[in-house]
Coordinates of C-alpha atoms (C1' of nucleotides) and ligand atoms in Angstrom, one line a residue:
Chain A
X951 CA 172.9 69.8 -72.5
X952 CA 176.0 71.3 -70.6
X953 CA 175.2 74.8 -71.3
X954 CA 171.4 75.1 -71.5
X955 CA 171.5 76.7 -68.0
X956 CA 168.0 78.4 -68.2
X957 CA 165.8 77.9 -64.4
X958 CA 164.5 75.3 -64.2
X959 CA 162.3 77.1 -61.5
X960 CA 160.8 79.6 -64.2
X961 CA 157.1 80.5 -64.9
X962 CA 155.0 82.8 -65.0
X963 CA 156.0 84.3 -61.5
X964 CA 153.4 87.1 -62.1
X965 CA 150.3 84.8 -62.1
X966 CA 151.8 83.3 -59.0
X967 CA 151.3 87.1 -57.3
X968 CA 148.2 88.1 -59.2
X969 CA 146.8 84.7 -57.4
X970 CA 148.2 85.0 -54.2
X971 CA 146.7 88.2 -54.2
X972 CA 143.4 87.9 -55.1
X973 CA 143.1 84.7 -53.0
X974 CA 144.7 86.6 -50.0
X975 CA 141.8 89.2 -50.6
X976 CA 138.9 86.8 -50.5
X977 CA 139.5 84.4 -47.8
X978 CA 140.6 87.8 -45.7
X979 CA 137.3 89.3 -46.9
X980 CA 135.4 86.1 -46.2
X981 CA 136.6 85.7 -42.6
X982 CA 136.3 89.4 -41.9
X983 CA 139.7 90.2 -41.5
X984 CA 141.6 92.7 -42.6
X985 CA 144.5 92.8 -45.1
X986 CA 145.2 96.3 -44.5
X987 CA 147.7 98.5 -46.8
X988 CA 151.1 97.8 -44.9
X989 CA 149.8 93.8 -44.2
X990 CA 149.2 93.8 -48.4
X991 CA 152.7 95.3 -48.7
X992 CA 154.5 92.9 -47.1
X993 CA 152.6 90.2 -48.1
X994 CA 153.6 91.3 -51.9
X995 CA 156.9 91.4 -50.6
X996 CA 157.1 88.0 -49.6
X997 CA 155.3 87.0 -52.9
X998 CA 158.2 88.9 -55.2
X999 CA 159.8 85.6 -54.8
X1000 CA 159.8 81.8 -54.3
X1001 CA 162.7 82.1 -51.9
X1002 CA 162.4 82.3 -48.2
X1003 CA 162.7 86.2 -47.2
X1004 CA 164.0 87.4 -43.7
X1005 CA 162.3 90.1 -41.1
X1006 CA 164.7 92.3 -41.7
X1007 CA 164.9 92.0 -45.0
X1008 CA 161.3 92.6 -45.5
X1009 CA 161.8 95.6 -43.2
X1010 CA 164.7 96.9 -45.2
X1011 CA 162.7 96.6 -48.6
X1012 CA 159.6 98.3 -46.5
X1013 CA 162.4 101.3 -45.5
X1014 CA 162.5 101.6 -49.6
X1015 CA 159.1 102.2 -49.7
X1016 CA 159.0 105.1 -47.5
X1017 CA 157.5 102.8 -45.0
X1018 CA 158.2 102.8 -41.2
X1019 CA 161.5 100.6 -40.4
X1020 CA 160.6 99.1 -37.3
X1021 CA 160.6 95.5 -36.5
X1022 CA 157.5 95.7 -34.5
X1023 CA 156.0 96.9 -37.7
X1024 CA 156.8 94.2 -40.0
X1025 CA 156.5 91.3 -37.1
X1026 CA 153.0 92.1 -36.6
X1027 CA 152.4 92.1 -40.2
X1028 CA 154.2 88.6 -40.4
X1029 CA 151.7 87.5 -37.4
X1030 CA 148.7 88.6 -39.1
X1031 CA 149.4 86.9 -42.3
X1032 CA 150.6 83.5 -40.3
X1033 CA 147.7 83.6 -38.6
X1034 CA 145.5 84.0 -41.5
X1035 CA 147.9 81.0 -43.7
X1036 CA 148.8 83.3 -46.2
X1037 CA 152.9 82.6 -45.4
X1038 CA 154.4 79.9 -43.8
X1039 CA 157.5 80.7 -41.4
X1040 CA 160.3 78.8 -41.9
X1041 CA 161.4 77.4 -38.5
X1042 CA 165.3 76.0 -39.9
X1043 CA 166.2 79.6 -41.8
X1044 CA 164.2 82.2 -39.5
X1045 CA 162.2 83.2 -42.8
X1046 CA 159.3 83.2 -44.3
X1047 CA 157.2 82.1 -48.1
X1048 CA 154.5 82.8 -49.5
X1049 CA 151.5 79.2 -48.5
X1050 CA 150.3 78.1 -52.2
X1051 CA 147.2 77.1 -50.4
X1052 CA 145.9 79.6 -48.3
X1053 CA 141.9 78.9 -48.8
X1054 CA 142.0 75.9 -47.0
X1055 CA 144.2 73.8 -44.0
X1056 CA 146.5 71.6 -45.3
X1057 CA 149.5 69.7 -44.2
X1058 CA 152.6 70.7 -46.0
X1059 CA 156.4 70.2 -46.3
X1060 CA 158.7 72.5 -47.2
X1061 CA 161.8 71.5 -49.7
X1062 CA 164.6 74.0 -49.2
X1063 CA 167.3 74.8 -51.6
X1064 CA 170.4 75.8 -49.7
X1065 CA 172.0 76.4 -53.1
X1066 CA 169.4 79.2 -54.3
X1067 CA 167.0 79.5 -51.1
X1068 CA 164.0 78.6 -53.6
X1069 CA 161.2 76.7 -51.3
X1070 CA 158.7 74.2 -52.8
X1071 CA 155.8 73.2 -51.0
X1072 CA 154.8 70.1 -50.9
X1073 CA 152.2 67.6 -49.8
X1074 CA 153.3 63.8 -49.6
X1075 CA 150.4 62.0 -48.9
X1076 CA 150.5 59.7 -45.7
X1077 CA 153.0 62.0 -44.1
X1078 CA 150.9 64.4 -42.5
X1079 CA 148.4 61.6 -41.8
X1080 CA 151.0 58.9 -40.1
X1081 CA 152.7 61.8 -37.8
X1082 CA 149.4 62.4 -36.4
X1083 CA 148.4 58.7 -35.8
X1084 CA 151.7 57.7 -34.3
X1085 CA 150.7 61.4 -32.0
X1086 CA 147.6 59.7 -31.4
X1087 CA 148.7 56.6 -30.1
X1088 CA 150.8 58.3 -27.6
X1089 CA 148.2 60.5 -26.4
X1090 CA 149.7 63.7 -27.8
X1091 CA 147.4 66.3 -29.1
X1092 CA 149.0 68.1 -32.0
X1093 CA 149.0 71.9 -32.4
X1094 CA 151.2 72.0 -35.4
X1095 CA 153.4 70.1 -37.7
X1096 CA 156.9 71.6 -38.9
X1097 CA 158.5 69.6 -42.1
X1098 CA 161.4 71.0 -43.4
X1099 CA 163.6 69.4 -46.1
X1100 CA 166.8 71.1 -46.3
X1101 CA 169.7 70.3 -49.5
X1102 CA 169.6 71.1 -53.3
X1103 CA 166.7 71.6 -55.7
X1104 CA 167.5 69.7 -59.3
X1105 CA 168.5 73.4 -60.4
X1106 CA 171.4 73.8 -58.0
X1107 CA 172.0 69.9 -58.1
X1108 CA 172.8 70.3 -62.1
X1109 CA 174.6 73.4 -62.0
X1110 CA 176.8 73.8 -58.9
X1111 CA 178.0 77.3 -58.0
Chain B
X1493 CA 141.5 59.1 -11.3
X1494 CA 141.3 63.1 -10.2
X1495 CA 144.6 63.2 -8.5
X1496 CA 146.6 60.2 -9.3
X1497 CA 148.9 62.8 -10.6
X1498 CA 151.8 60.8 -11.1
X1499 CA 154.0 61.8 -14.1
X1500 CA 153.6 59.6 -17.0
X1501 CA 157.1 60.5 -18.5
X1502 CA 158.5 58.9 -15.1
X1503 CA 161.4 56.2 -15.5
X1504 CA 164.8 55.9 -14.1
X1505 CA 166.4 59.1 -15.5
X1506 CA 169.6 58.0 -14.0
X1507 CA 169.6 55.3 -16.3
X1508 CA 169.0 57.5 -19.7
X1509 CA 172.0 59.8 -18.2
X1510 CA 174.3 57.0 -17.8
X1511 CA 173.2 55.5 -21.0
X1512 CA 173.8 58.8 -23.0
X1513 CA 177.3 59.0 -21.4
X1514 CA 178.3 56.6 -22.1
X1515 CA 177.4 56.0 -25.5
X1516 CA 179.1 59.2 -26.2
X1517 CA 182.3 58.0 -25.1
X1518 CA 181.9 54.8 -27.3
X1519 CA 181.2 56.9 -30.5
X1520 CA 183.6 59.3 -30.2
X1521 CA 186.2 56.9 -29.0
X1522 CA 185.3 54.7 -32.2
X1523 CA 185.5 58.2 -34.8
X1524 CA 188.6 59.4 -33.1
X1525 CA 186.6 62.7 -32.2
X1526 CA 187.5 64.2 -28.7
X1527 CA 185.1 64.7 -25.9
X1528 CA 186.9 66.6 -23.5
X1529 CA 185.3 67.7 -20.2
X1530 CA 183.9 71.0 -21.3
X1531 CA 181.9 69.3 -24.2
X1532 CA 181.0 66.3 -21.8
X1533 CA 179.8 68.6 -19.2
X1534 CA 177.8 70.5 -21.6
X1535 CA 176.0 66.8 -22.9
X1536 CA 175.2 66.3 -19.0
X1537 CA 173.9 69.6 -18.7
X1538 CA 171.2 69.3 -21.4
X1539 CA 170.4 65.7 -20.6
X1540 CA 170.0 66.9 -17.2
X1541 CA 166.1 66.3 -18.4
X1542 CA 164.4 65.5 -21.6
X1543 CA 163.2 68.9 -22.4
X1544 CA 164.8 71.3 -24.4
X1545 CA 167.2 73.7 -23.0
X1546 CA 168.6 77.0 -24.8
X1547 CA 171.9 78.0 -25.4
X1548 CA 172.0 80.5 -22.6
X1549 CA 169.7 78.1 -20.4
X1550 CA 173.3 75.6 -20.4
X1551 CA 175.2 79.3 -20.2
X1552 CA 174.1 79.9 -17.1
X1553 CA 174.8 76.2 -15.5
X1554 CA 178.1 75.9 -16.8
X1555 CA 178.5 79.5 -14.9
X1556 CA 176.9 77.9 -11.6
X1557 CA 179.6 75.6 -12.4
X1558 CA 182.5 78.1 -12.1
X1559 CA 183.1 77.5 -16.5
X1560 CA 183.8 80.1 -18.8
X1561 CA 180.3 81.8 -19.1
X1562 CA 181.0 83.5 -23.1
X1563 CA 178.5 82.3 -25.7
X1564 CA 181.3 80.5 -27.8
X1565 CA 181.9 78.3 -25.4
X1566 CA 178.5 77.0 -25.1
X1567 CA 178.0 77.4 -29.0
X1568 CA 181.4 75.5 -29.8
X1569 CA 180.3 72.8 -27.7
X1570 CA 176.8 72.2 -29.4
X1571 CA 178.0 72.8 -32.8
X1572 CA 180.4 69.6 -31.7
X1573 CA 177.4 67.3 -30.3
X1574 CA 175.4 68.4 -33.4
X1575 CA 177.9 66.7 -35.4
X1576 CA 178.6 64.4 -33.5
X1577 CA 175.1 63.2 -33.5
X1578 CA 174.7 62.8 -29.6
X1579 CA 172.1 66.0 -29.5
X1580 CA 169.6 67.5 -31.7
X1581 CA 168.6 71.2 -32.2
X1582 CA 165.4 71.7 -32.1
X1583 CA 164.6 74.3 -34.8
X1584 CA 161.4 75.5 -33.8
X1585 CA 162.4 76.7 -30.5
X1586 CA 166.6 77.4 -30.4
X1587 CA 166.5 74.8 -28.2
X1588 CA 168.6 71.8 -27.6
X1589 CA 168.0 67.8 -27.0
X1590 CA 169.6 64.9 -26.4
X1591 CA 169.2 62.1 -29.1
X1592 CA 168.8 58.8 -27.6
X1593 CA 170.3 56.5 -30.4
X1594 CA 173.7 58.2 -31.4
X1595 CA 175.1 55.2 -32.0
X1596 CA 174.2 55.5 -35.9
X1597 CA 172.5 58.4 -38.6
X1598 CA 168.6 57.9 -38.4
X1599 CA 165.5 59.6 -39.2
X1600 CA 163.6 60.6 -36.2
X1601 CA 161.0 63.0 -35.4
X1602 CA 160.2 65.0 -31.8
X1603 CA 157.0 65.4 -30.3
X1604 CA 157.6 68.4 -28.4
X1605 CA 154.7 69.5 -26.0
X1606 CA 154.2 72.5 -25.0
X1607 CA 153.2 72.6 -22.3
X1608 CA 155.5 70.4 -20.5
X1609 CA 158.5 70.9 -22.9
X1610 CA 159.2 67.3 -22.6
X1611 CA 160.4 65.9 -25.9
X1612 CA 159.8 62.3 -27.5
X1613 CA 162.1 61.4 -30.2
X1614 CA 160.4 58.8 -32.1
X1615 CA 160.8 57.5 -35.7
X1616 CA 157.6 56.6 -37.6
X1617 CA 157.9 54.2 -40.4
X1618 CA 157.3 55.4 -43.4
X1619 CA 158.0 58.9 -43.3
X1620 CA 161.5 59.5 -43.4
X1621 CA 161.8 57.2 -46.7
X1622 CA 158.1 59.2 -48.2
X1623 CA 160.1 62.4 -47.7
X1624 CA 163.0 61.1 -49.3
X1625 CA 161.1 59.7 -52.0
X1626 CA 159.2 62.8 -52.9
X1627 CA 162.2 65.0 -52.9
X1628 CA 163.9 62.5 -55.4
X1629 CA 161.1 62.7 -57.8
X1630 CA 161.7 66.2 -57.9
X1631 CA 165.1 66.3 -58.3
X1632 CA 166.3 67.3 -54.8
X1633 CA 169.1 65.7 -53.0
X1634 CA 168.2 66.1 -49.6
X1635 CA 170.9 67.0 -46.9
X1636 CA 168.7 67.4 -43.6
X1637 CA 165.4 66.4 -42.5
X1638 CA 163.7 68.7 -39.7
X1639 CA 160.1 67.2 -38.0
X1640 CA 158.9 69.2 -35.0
X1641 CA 155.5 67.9 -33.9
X1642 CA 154.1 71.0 -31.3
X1643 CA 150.8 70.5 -29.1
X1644 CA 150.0 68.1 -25.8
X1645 CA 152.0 65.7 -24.2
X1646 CA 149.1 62.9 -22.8
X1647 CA 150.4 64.0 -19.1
X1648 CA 149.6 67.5 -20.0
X1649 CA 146.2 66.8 -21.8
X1650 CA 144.8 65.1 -18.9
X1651 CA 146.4 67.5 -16.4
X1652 CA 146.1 70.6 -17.7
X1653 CA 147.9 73.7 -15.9
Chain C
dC661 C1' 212.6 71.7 -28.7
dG662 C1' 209.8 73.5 -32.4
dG663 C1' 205.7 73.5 -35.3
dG664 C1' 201.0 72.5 -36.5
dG665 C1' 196.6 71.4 -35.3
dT666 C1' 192.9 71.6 -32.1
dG667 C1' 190.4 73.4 -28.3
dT668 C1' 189.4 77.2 -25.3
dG669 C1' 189.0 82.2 -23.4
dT670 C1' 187.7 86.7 -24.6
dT671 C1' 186.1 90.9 -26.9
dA672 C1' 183.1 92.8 -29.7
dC673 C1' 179.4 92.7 -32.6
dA674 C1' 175.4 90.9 -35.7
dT675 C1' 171.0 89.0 -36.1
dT676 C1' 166.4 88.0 -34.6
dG677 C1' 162.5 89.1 -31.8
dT678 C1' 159.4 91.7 -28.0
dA679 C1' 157.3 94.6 -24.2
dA680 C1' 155.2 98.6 -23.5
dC681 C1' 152.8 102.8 -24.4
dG682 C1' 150.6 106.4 -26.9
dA683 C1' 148.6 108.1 -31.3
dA684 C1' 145.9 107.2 -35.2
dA685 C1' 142.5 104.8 -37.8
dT686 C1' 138.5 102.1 -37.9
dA687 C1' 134.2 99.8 -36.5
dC688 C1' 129.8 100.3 -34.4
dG689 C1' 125.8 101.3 -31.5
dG690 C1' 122.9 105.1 -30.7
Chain D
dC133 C1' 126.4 112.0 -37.7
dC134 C1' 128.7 111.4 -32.8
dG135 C1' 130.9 109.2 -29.1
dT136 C1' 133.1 105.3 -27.7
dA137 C1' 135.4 100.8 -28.0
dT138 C1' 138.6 98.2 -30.6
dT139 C1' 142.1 97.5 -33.7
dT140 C1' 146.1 98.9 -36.0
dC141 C1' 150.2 101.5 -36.3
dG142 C1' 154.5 104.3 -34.8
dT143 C1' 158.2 104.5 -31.7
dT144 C1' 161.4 103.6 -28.0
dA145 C1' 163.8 100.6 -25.7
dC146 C1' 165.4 96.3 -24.8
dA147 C1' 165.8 90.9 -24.7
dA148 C1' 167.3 86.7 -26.8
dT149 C1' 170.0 84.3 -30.0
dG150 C1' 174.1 83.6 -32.5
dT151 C1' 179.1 84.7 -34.7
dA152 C1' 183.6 86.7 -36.3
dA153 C1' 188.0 87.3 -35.0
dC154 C1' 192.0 86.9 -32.5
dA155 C1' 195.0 85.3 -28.6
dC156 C1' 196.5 81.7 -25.9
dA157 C1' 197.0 77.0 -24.1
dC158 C1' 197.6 72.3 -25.0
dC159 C1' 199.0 68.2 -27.2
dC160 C1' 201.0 65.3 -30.6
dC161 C1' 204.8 64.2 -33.3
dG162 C1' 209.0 64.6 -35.5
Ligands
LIG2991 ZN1 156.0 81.9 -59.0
LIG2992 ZN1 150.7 76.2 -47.4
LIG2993 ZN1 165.0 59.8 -18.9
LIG2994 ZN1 168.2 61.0 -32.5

DNA sequence: CGGGGTGTGTTACATTGTAACGAAATACGG
DNA sequence: CCGTATTTCGTTACAATGTAACACACCCCG
C-alpha cells in the first residue's frame, strides 16, 4: 500500500465539464440569461479543474486565448456566473470553483485542501438548517452563508509532500 | 413603536473593552507570548466597537495616534492576535474582530450584518462537531473552520436605512 | 560586553479588485 | 427591416489589500 500513489480524486473529469456545461446552458437558457462566448470561456476555465482558480489566473489563461487581459473583463464574467450559481467564490483563498449544483439553491460547504487546492462541495444536513434557526432566533435575516473548511483532503493526508 | 429607536446592540461597551484587555494580558502572560504596547493598542483599536475594521481602517488610527503608519506594522500586529486567538479575521470582508472568549480554542460562527456591520460571534451546537464529522468521513483532517453568516441584524431589519 | 532572538521601522512591491467611459453587440418595438 | 434602448465588452486608470526583504533597536542571558 505504500506506493500505490494513484488520486484518489480521479474520475472522469470530462463528464464533470460535459455536465457542468450543458447544465450551465439550460438553467441560463431557462432564466433568460445569457452565457455569452467569453462568460462560457471562463466558465470552462474554472471547470478545467476541481481546484480553486484565481482572477488573475483565469485572466492569464484568457491572455492565452487571444482574449482581452483585463480584470474588468474576467470580474464581470465571475459576477455573471456567481450570480447565476454556476461558481462559488471562495471567501478564505480569494478564488473561485465550479457549484456541482447549479439548477437549484442549496446550502453548501466547501472542504479545502491546502495540500493540493482540490475543493469538495458538500452538504451536511442540519448545518445549513441550524445556522439559520439560531439567525432566526436573534432576529437576523440571512443573505448568505459562507462555510469554508480549510486542512487536508485524505489524498494529501496519505501522501505528504 | 415608530421611533423607539434605541439600539438593540446597546450594553456597557466599556465593560467588553475592559474585559477583552484584560483577558489578553491573562492569556498571553499564561503562554509566555508578549503584548507589547503597539500590539495592545492595535487590540483597543479594533475593539473600539464590535464591527469589523480593515487593516488600513486601524492604519489610519494608529496614524491619528502619532504610530508608525507602514502596513507591516498593522499586519504584524494582527497576524499576532490571530494567533493568539484574541481577534478573528473575517474572511468575507478583509476585515477584522475581536473574539470574546480567548481564553480557550472554540468553534464559533459570526453573524455579520450588513448593514450595520455589527458582528455576533455565537457558537451553535451542533455544527462545529457536524462539520468535523463530515470531513472525517471523507478523509479530511481539518485545520480551520471559517462561518460567515451575511444579511440583517434585527436592529437593522426593523430600522431600515 | 557580546550574541541571538524578537519586535519594529522602512522601502518597495505584489496581489486583488473597481470606477468610469466609450464602443460594440444585441434585443425589441414599430 | 430600421431606429432605439439595453446589455455586454474593451480600455484606462486607479483603489484596496497584503508581503518580501532588510536594517535597526531592544532585551535577555551568559
Ligand atoms: Zn471532475
Ligand atoms: Zn454549489
Ligand atoms: Zn460591547
Ligand atoms: Zn471567538
Amino acid at each position: 500500500m505504500a506506493g500505490s500513489g494513484k488520486a484518489a480524486h480521479s474520475h472522469d473529469h470530462q463528464h464533470c465539464i460535459r455536465e457542468a456545461l450543458t447544465s450551465a446552458e439550460r438553467v441560463c437558457a431557462e432564466r433568460g440569461a445569457r452565457l455569452t462566448p467569453l462568460r462560457k470561456r471562463v466558465l470552462e476555465l474554472i471547470w478545467d479543474s476541481h481546484e480553486a482558480i484565481k482572477a488573475y489566473e483565469l485572466l492569464e489563461s484568457l491572455g492565452a486565448l487571444g482574449e482581452s487581459t483585463k480584470p474588468p473583463t474576467v470580474y464581470r464574467a465571475l459576477e455573471f456566473l456567481l450570480e447565476q450559481g454556476l461558481i462559488h467564490r471562495i471567501e478564505s483563498e480569494n478564488a473561485y470553483v465550479g457549484c456541482r449544483h447549479p439548477e437549484e439553491a442549496h446550502d453548501y460547504q466547501l472542504l479545502i485542501c491546502d495540500g493540493c487546492r482540490h475543493v469538495e462541495e458538500v452538504e451536511v444536513p442540519g448545518v445549513g438548517a441550524a445556522l439559520k434557526d439560531q439567525a432566526s432566533q436573534l432576529g437576523f435575516r440571512v443573505h448568505q452563508k459562507t462555510v469554508e473548511i480549510h486542512g487536508l483532503c485524505a489524498q494529501c493526508v496519505a501522501n505528504p509532500r
